[in-house]
mmCIF file of C-alpha atoms in Angstrom:
data_model
loop_
_atom_site.group_PDB
_atom_site.id
_atom_site.type_symbol
_atom_site.label_atom_id
_atom_site.label_comp_id
_atom_site.label_asym_id
_atom_site.label_seq_id
_atom_site.Cartn_x
_atom_site.Cartn_y
_atom_site.Cartn_z
ATOM 1 C CA LEU A 1 0.034 -13.403 -21.456
ATOM 2 C CA ASN A 2 -2.174 -15.094 -18.926
ATOM 3 C CA VAL A 3 -1.449 -13.300 -15.667
ATOM 4 C CA PRO A 4 -3.222 -14.627 -12.578
ATOM 5 C CA GLU A 5 -4.837 -11.937 -10.425
ATOM 6 C CA GLU A 6 -2.842 -13.176 -7.421
ATOM 7 C CA ALA A 7 0.388 -12.350 -9.298
ATOM 8 C CA LEU A 8 -0.698 -8.725 -9.536
ATOM 9 C CA TYR A 9 -1.454 -8.562 -5.802
ATOM 10 C CA LEU A 10 1.833 -10.259 -4.912
ATOM 11 C CA HIS A 11 3.684 -7.435 -6.645
ATOM 12 C CA GLU A 12 1.343 -4.643 -5.529
ATOM 13 C CA GLY A 13 3.161 -1.663 -4.126
ATOM 14 C CA ALA A 14 6.391 -2.444 -5.937
ATOM 15 C CA ILE A 15 7.742 -0.265 -8.692
ATOM 16 C CA GLU A 16 5.386 -0.520 -11.650
ATOM 17 C CA ALA A 17 8.082 -1.307 -14.228
ATOM 18 C CA GLU A 18 9.727 -3.884 -11.963
ATOM 19 C CA THR A 19 6.354 -5.510 -11.379
ATOM 20 C CA SER A 20 5.705 -5.771 -15.099
ATOM 21 C CA ARG A 21 9.182 -7.200 -15.737
ATOM 22 C CA LYS A 22 8.657 -9.804 -13.002
ATOM 23 C CA ILE A 23 5.299 -10.806 -14.490
ATOM 24 C CA PHE A 24 6.905 -11.229 -17.935
ATOM 25 C CA GLU A 25 9.696 -13.263 -16.331
ATOM 26 C CA ASP A 26 7.209 -15.477 -14.469
ATOM 27 C CA GLN A 27 5.476 -16.157 -17.795
ATOM 28 C CA GLY A 28 8.786 -17.040 -19.483
ATOM 29 C CA VAL A 29 8.596 -14.058 -21.847
ATOM 30 C CA SER A 30 11.473 -11.702 -22.712
ATOM 31 C CA PRO A 31 9.900 -8.617 -24.296
ATOM 32 C CA THR A 32 11.765 -6.049 -26.356
ATOM 33 C CA GLU A 33 12.011 -2.596 -24.741
ATOM 34 C CA GLU A 34 9.440 -1.259 -27.202
ATOM 35 C CA LEU A 35 6.972 -4.059 -26.432
ATOM 36 C CA PHE A 36 7.603 -3.561 -22.722
ATOM 37 C CA ARG A 37 6.811 0.183 -22.983
ATOM 38 C CA GLN A 38 3.644 -0.549 -24.983
ATOM 39 C CA VAL A 39 2.462 -3.149 -22.464
ATOM 40 C CA LEU A 40 3.192 -0.825 -19.540
ATOM 41 C CA LYS A 41 1.233 1.975 -21.217
ATOM 42 C CA ARG A 42 -1.662 -0.391 -21.919
ATOM 43 C CA GLN A 43 -1.525 -1.741 -18.365
ATOM 44 C CA ARG A 44 -1.897 1.783 -16.962
ATOM 45 C CA ALA A 45 -4.793 2.561 -19.306
ATOM 46 C CA LEU A 46 -6.606 -0.671 -18.425
ATOM 47 C CA PHE A 47 -6.095 -0.120 -14.719
ATOM 48 C CA ARG A 48 -7.488 3.384 -14.996
ATOM 49 C CA GLN A 49 -10.461 2.272 -17.088
ATOM 50 C CA LYS A 50 -11.296 -0.909 -15.188
ATOM 51 C CA TYR A 51 -10.503 -0.155 -11.575
ATOM 52 C CA TRP A 52 -10.283 3.530 -10.700
ATOM 53 C CA SER A 53 -14.028 4.136 -10.639
ATOM 54 C CA PHE A 54 -14.523 1.086 -8.403
ATOM 55 C CA VAL A 55 -11.846 1.880 -5.822
ATOM 56 C CA LYS A 56 -13.557 2.679 -2.548
ATOM 57 C CA PRO A 57 -12.236 2.744 1.018
ATOM 58 C CA PHE A 58 -13.115 -0.192 3.214
ATOM 59 C CA PRO A 59 -16.140 0.763 5.375
ATOM 60 C CA GLU A 60 -14.203 0.894 8.663
ATOM 61 C CA ILE A 61 -11.437 3.179 7.379
ATOM 62 C CA PRO A 62 -13.039 6.646 7.736
ATOM 63 C CA ASP A 63 -14.009 6.000 11.374
ATOM 64 C CA LEU A 64 -10.694 4.335 12.163
ATOM 65 C CA LEU A 65 -8.673 7.261 10.810
ATOM 66 C CA ALA A 66 -10.891 9.860 12.501
ATOM 67 C CA ASP A 67 -10.733 8.049 15.848
ATOM 68 C CA LEU A 68 -6.958 7.601 15.663
ATOM 69 C CA ARG A 69 -6.584 11.317 14.962
ATOM 70 C CA LYS A 70 -8.845 12.154 17.915
ATOM 71 C CA GLU A 71 -6.504 10.106 20.089
ATOM 72 C CA GLY A 72 -3.606 12.256 18.910
ATOM 73 C CA LYS A 73 -1.982 9.681 16.629
ATOM 74 C CA LYS A 74 0.101 10.998 13.742
ATOM 75 C CA LEU A 75 -1.063 9.448 10.494
ATOM 76 C CA ALA A 76 0.722 9.124 7.176
ATOM 77 C CA LEU A 77 -0.387 7.474 3.972
ATOM 78 C CA VAL A 78 2.556 5.832 2.210
ATOM 79 C CA THR A 79 1.710 4.582 -1.270
ATOM 80 C CA SER A 80 3.613 3.625 -4.397
ATOM 81 C CA SER A 81 0.856 5.166 -6.503
ATOM 82 C CA HIS A 82 1.475 8.434 -8.301
ATOM 83 C CA ARG A 83 -0.065 11.535 -6.738
ATOM 84 C CA GLU A 84 -2.427 12.055 -9.698
ATOM 85 C CA ILE A 85 -3.805 8.538 -9.213
ATOM 86 C CA LEU A 86 -4.196 8.994 -5.483
ATOM 87 C CA GLU A 87 -5.993 12.309 -5.878
ATOM 88 C CA GLU A 88 -8.389 10.739 -8.336
ATOM 89 C CA ILE A 89 -9.271 7.675 -6.252
ATOM 90 C CA LEU A 90 -8.941 8.821 -2.610
ATOM 91 C CA PRO A 91 -11.829 10.987 -1.397
ATOM 92 C CA SER A 92 -10.740 14.404 -0.119
ATOM 93 C CA ARG A 93 -12.477 13.754 3.211
ATOM 94 C CA LEU A 94 -10.024 10.897 3.777
ATOM 95 C CA ARG A 95 -6.991 12.812 2.503
ATOM 96 C CA GLY A 96 -7.704 15.412 5.168
ATOM 97 C CA LEU A 97 -7.350 12.824 7.942
ATOM 98 C CA PHE A 98 -3.668 12.234 7.216
ATOM 99 C CA HIS A 99 -0.958 14.504 8.597
ATOM 100 C CA PHE A 100 1.278 13.562 5.676
ATOM 101 C CA ILE A 101 0.784 11.775 2.354
ATOM 102 C CA LEU A 102 3.721 10.302 0.466
ATOM 103 C CA THR A 103 3.292 9.028 -3.080
ATOM 104 C CA GLY A 104 5.634 6.977 -5.217
ATOM 105 C CA ASP A 105 6.648 9.925 -7.355
ATOM 106 C CA GLN A 106 8.002 11.760 -4.282
ATOM 107 C CA VAL A 107 10.798 9.290 -3.526
ATOM 108 C CA ARG A 108 13.854 8.074 -5.396
ATOM 109 C CA ARG A 109 13.363 4.469 -4.318
ATOM 110 C CA ARG A 110 9.867 3.053 -3.931
ATOM 111 C CA LYS A 111 8.675 0.067 -1.985
ATOM 112 C CA PRO A 112 10.110 -2.485 -1.227
ATOM 113 C CA HIS A 113 12.964 -0.101 -0.353
ATOM 114 C CA PRO A 114 12.552 1.423 3.145
ATOM 115 C CA GLU A 115 12.914 5.020 1.868
ATOM 116 C CA PRO A 116 9.145 5.757 1.723
ATOM 117 C CA TYR A 117 8.553 4.777 5.342
ATOM 118 C CA LEU A 118 11.759 6.415 6.565
ATOM 119 C CA LEU A 119 10.707 9.679 4.917
ATOM 120 C CA ALA A 120 7.174 9.475 6.326
ATOM 121 C CA ARG A 121 8.515 8.858 9.830
ATOM 122 C CA GLU A 122 10.880 11.810 9.435
ATOM 123 C CA LYS A 123 8.085 14.118 8.234
ATOM 124 C CA LEU A 124 5.867 13.087 11.160
ATOM 125 C CA LYS A 125 8.801 13.428 13.558
ATOM 126 C CA ALA A 126 7.813 9.991 14.799
ATOM 127 C CA PRO A 127 10.266 7.850 16.750
ATOM 128 C CA GLU A 128 10.946 4.353 15.460
ATOM 129 C CA GLU A 129 9.571 2.859 18.657
ATOM 130 C CA GLY A 130 5.805 2.807 18.543
ATOM 131 C CA ALA A 131 5.615 3.487 14.806
ATOM 132 C CA LEU A 132 3.335 1.097 12.976
ATOM 133 C CA ALA A 133 2.640 0.378 9.317
ATOM 134 C CA VAL A 134 -0.425 -1.335 7.909
ATOM 135 C CA GLU A 135 0.204 -3.179 4.655
ATOM 136 C CA ASN A 136 -1.438 -5.677 2.331
ATOM 137 C CA ALA A 137 1.419 -6.770 0.058
ATOM 138 C CA PRO A 138 4.946 -8.191 0.386
ATOM 139 C CA ALA A 139 6.676 -5.107 -1.096
ATOM 140 C CA GLY A 140 5.050 -2.833 1.465
ATOM 141 C CA ILE A 141 5.869 -5.201 4.308
ATOM 142 C CA ARG A 142 9.541 -5.294 3.283
ATOM 143 C CA SER A 143 9.577 -1.505 3.056
ATOM 144 C CA ALA A 144 8.039 -1.041 6.507
ATOM 145 C CA LYS A 145 10.227 -3.665 8.172
ATOM 146 C CA GLY A 146 13.332 -2.216 6.506
ATOM 147 C CA ALA A 147 12.451 1.152 8.054
ATOM 148 C CA GLY A 148 12.217 -0.466 11.485
ATOM 149 C CA LEU A 149 8.438 -0.259 11.821
ATOM 150 C CA PHE A 150 6.144 -2.801 13.421
ATOM 151 C CA CYS A 151 4.081 -4.058 10.494
ATOM 152 C CA VAL A 152 0.509 -5.314 10.560
ATOM 153 C CA ALA A 153 -0.601 -6.999 7.342
ATOM 154 C CA LEU A 154 -4.225 -7.369 6.305
ATOM 155 C CA THR A 155 -5.457 -10.282 4.224
ATOM 156 C CA THR A 156 -7.638 -8.043 2.067
ATOM 157 C CA THR A 157 -6.018 -9.172 -1.193
ATOM 158 C CA LEU A 158 -3.628 -12.024 -0.384
ATOM 159 C CA ALA A 159 -3.684 -15.152 1.748
ATOM 160 C CA PRO A 160 -1.809 -15.033 5.082
ATOM 161 C CA HIS A 161 1.106 -17.174 3.854
ATOM 162 C CA HIS A 162 2.066 -14.385 1.414
ATOM 163 C CA LEU A 163 2.223 -11.878 4.279
ATOM 164 C CA LYS A 164 4.278 -13.861 6.776
ATOM 165 C CA GLN A 165 7.107 -11.277 6.880
ATOM 166 C CA ALA A 166 4.777 -8.946 8.799
ATOM 167 C CA ASP A 167 4.881 -8.854 12.589
ATOM 168 C CA LEU A 168 1.151 -9.536 12.763
ATOM 169 C CA VAL A 169 -1.365 -10.690 10.146
ATOM 170 C CA LEU A 170 -5.036 -9.789 10.612
ATOM 171 C CA PRO A 171 -8.043 -10.934 8.577
ATOM 172 C CA SER A 172 -9.890 -7.615 8.405
ATOM 173 C CA HIS A 173 -10.007 -3.889 9.032
ATOM 174 C CA ARG A 174 -12.446 -4.650 11.837
ATOM 175 C CA GLU A 175 -9.699 -6.590 13.638
ATOM 176 C CA LEU A 176 -7.277 -3.754 12.955
ATOM 177 C CA TYR A 177 -9.770 -1.361 14.533
ATOM 178 C CA ARG A 178 -9.968 -3.585 17.616
ATOM 179 C CA LEU A 179 -6.189 -3.771 17.857
ATOM 180 C CA LEU A 180 -5.553 -0.048 17.501
ATOM 181 C CA LEU A 181 -8.519 1.290 19.431
ATOM 182 C CA ASN A 182 -9.060 -1.499 21.947
ATOM 183 C CA GLY A 183 -12.443 -2.438 20.540
ATOM 184 C CA LYS A 184 -14.052 0.954 21.207
ATOM 185 C CA ARG A 185 -16.140 0.629 18.031
ATOM 186 C CA HIS A 186 -16.795 -1.862 15.265
ATOM 187 C CA ALA A 187 -16.819 -4.684 17.808
#
């Protein structure tokens, strides 16, 4: 299979098996269940080997999270990744900045279903009004919007036209910082 990198980002955040099935479908391939399981297992191994050691937070993120917390904002991380993956790739200093972390293995229905964001909002005791999600992929945007959140999408992995379901599309974390903290830093 020749899978364009953009195809992976378009399906980022969606259920892993559904993503793989969609990629097969887009390539015109109908795998047997055994082949599908083997490919999924190989996909996970390759992802771990190729990407995990390179995953780093964007430079503005630690300051942004710390400053939002100082302002009394309740912060949740909502990811479709499994907890073991998150714990391996997300530095503990960043994990400590979130009031609540929700991983894909903690919900029955992952993104694009609204359940992850609804649960996070419930855990934070956050009202729908004023709640905001930051996303970078269509599945996450659909999940956030389905939960009634205002959604800001960042073009860190996909072009703006792929993120048009969001309420606002920004080109960078720097712009997100300006939006959320009125340009106090990273101007």
